PDB file of C-alpha atoms in Angstrom:
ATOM      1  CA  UNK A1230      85.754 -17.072 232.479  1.00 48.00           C
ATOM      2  CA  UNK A1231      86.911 -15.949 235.885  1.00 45.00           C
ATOM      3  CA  UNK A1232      87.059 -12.490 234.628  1.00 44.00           C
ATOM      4  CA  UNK A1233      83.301 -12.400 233.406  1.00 45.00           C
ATOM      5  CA  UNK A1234      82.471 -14.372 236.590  1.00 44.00           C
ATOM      6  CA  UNK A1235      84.154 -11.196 238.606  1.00 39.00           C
ATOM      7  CA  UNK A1236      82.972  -8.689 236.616  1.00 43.00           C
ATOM      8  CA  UNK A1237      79.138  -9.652 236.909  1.00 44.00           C
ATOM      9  CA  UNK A1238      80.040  -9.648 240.592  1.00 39.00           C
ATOM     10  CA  UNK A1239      81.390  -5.907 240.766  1.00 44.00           C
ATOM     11  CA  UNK A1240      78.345  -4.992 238.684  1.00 44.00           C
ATOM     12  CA  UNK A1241      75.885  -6.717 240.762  1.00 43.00           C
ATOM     13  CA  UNK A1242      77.055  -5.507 243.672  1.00 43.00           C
ATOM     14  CA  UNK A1243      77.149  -2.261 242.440  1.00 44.00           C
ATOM     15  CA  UNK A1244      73.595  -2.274 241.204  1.00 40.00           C
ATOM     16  CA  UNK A1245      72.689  -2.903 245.008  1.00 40.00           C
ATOM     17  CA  UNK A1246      74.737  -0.235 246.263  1.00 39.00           C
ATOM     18  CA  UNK A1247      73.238   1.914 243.891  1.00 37.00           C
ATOM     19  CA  UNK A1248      69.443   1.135 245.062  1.00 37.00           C
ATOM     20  CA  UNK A1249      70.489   1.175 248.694  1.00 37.00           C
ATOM     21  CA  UNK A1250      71.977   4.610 248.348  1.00 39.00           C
ATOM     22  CA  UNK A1251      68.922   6.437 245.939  1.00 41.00           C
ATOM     23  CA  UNK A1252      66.753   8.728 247.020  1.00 49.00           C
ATOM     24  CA  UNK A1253      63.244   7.161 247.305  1.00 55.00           C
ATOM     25  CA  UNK A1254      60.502   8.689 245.770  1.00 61.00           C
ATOM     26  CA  UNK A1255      58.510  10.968 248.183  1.00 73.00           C
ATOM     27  CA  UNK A1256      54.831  12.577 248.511  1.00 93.00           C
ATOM     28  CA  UNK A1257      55.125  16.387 247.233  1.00 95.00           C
ATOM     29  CA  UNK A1258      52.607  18.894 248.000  1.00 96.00           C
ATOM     30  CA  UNK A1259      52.791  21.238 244.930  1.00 96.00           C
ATOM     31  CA  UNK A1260      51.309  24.357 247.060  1.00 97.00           C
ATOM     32  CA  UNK A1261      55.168  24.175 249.045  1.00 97.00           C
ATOM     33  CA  UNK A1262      56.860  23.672 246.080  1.00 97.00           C
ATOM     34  CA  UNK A1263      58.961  27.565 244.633  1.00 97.00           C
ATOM     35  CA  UNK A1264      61.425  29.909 246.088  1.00 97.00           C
ATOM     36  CA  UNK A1265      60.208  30.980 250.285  1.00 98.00           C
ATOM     37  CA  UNK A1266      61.150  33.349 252.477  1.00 97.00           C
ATOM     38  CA  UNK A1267      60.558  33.672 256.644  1.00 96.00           C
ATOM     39  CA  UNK A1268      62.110  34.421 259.548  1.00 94.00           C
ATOM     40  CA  UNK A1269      61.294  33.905 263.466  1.00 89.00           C
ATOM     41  CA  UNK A1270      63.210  35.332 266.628  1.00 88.00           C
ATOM     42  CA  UNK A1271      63.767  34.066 270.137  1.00 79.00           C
ATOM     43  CA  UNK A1272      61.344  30.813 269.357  1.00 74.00           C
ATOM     44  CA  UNK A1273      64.413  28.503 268.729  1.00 71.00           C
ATOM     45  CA  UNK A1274      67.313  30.351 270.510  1.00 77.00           C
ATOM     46  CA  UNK A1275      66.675  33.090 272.728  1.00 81.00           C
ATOM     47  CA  UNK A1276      68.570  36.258 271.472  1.00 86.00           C
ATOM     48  CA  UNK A1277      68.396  35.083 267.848  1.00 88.00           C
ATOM     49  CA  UNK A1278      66.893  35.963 265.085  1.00 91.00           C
ATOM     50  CA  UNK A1279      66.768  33.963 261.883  1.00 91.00           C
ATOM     51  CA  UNK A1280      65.969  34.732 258.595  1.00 95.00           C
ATOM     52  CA  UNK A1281      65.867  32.099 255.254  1.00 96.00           C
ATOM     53  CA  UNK A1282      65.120  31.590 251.860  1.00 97.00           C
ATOM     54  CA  UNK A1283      63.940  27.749 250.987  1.00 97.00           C
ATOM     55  CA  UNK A1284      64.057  26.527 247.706  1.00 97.00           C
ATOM     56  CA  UNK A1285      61.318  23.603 247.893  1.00 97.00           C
ATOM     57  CA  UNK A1286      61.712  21.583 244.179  1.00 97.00           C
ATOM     58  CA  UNK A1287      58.949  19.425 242.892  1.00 95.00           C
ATOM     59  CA  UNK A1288      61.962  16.288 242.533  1.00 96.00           C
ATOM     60  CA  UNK A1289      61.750  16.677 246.614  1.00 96.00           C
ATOM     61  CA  UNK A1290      64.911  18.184 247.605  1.00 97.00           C
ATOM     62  CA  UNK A1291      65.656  21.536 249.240  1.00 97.00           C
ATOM     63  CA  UNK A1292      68.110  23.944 249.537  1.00 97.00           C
ATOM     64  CA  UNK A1293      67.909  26.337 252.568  1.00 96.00           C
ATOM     65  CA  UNK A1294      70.303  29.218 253.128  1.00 96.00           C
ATOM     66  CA  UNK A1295      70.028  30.979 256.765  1.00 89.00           C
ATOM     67  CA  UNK A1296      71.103  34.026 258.188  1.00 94.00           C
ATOM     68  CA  UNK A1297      71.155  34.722 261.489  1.00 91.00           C
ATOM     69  CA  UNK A1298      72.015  37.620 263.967  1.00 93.00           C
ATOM     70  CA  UNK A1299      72.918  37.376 267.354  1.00 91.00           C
ATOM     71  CA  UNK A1300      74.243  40.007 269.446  1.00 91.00           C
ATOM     72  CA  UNK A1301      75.059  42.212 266.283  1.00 89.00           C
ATOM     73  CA  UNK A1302      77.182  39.174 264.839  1.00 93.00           C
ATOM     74  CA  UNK A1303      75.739  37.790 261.140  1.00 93.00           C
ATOM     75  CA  UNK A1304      76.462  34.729 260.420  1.00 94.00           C
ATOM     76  CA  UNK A1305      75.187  32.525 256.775  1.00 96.00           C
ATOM     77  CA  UNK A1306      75.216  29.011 256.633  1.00 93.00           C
ATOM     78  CA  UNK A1307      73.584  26.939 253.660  1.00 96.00           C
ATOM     79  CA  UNK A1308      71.598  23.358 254.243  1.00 94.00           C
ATOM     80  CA  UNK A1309      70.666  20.999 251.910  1.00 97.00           C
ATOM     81  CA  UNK A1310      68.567  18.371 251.936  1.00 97.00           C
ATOM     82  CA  UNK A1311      65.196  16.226 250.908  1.00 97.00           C
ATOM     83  CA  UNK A1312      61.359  17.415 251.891  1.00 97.00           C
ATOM     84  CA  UNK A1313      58.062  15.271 251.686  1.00 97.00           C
ATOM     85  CA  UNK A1314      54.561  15.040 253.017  1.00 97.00           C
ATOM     86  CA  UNK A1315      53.193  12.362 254.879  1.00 95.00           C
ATOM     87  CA  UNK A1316      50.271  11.682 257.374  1.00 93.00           C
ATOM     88  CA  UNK A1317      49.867  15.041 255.980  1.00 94.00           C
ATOM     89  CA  UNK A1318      52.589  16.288 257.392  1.00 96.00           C
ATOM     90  CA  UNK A1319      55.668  18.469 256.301  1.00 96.00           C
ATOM     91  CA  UNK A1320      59.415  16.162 256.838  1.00 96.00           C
ATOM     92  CA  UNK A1321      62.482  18.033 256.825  1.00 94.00           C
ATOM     93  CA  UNK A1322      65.544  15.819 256.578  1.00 95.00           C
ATOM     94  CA  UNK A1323      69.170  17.764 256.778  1.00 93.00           C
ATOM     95  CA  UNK A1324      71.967  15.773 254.660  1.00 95.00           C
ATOM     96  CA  UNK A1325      74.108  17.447 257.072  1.00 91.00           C
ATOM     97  CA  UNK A1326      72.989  16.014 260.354  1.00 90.00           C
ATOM     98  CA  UNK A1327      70.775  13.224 258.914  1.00 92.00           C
ATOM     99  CA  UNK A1328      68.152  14.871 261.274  1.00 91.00           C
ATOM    100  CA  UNK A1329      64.409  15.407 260.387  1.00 93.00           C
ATOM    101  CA  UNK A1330      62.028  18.173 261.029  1.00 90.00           C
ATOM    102  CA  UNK A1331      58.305  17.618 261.230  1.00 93.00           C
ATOM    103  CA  UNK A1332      55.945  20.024 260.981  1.00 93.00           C
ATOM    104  CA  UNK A1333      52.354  20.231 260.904  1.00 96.00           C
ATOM    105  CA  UNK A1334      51.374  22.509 257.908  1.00 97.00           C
ATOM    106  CA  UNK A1335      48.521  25.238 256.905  1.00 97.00           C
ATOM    107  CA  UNK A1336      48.188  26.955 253.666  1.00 97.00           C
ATOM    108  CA  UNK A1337      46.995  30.107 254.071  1.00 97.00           C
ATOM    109  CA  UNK A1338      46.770  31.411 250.383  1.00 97.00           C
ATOM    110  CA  UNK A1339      48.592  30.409 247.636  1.00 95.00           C
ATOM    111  CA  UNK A1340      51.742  32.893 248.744  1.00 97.00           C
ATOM    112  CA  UNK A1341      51.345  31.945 252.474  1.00 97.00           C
ATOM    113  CA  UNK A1342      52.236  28.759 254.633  1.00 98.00           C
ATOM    114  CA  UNK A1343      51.832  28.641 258.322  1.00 97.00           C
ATOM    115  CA  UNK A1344      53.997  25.567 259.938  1.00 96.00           C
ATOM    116  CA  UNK A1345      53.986  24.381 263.778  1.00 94.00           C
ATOM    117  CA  UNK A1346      56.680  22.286 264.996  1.00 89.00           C
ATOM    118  CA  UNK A1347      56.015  19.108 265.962  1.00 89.00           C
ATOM    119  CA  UNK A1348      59.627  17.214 266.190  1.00 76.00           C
ATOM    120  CA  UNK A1349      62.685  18.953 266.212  1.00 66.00           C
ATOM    121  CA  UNK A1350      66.210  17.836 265.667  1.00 58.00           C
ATOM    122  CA  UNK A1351      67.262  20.201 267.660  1.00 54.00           C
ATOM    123  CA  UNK A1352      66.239  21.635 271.086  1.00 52.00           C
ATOM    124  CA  UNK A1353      64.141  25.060 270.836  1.00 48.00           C
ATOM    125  CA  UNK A1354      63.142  27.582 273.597  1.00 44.00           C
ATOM    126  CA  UNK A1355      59.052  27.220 273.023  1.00 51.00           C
ATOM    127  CA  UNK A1356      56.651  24.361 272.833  1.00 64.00           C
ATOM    128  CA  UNK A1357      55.012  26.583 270.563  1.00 76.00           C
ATOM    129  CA  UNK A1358      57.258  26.823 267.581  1.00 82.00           C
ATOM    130  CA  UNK A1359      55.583  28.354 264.666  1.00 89.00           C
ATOM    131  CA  UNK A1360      56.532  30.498 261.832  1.00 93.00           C
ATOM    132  CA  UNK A1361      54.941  31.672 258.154  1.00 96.00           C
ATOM    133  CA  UNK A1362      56.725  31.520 254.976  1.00 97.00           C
ATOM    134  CA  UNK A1363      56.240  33.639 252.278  1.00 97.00           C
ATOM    135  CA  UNK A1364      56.020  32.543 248.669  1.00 97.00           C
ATOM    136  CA  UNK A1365      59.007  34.785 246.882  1.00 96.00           C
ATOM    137  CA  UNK A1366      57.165  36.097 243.202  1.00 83.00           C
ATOM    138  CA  UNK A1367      59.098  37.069 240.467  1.00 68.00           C
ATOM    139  CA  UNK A1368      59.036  40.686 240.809  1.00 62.00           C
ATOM    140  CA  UNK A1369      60.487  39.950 244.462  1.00 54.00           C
ATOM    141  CA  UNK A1370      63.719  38.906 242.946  1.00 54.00           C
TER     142      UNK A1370
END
């Protein structure tokens, strides 16, 4: 008896765990969704220039790698991470930092999306962040 009594508890609590820890269900735009690429210099980090690829999937989640060059050193770092709209705007949240990125959000043509910073995780040299990415087609690859 005691052993059914403590295995229901190690499943129960498990069961919590397990919702605590899931990713909830976010709002997708499907016009964001696909393989990106963009690039901005000087607008986060004067003297640096950055360059990405996104991968924006339709279950939410993202995977980011970024290149950037500063002072003729290249450097590549990949980010991971979960991506939603809401109040019709674009969230950005790193696993790495547990930071998130809003930006408002235009879509310029169905291979074209304009974003504007509005909160940062991280401090950036303009007020007036902005940058485009470009939808990467398959003949890109």
């Amino acid at each position: 008896m005691k052993k059914i009594i403590v295995s229901s508890l190690i499943l129960a609590c498990g069961s919590i765990y397990a919702q605590k820890t899931k990713p909830k269900t976010n709002k997708i735009d499907k016009n964001l969704v696909g393989l990106w690429k963009g690039s901005e210099k000087d607008q986060q980090i004067e003297g640096v220039e950055k360059l990405w690829i996104m991968e924006r999937k339709q279950d939410g989640t993202f995977m980011l790698l970024f290149t950037t060059v500063q002072d003729c050193q290249v450097d590549q770092h990949v980010e991971k991470g979960q991506w939603w709209i809401e109040n019709g705007e674009f969230h950005e949240l790193h696993y790495s930092s547990g930071q998130t990125d809003v930006y408002t959000y235009q879509v310029l043509d169905p291979s074209h999306i304009k974003f504007k910073s509005k909160e940062q995780s991280m401090e950036i040299a303009t007020d007036n962040y902005t940058f485009i990415d470009t939808k990467i087609e398959e003949e890109d690859q």
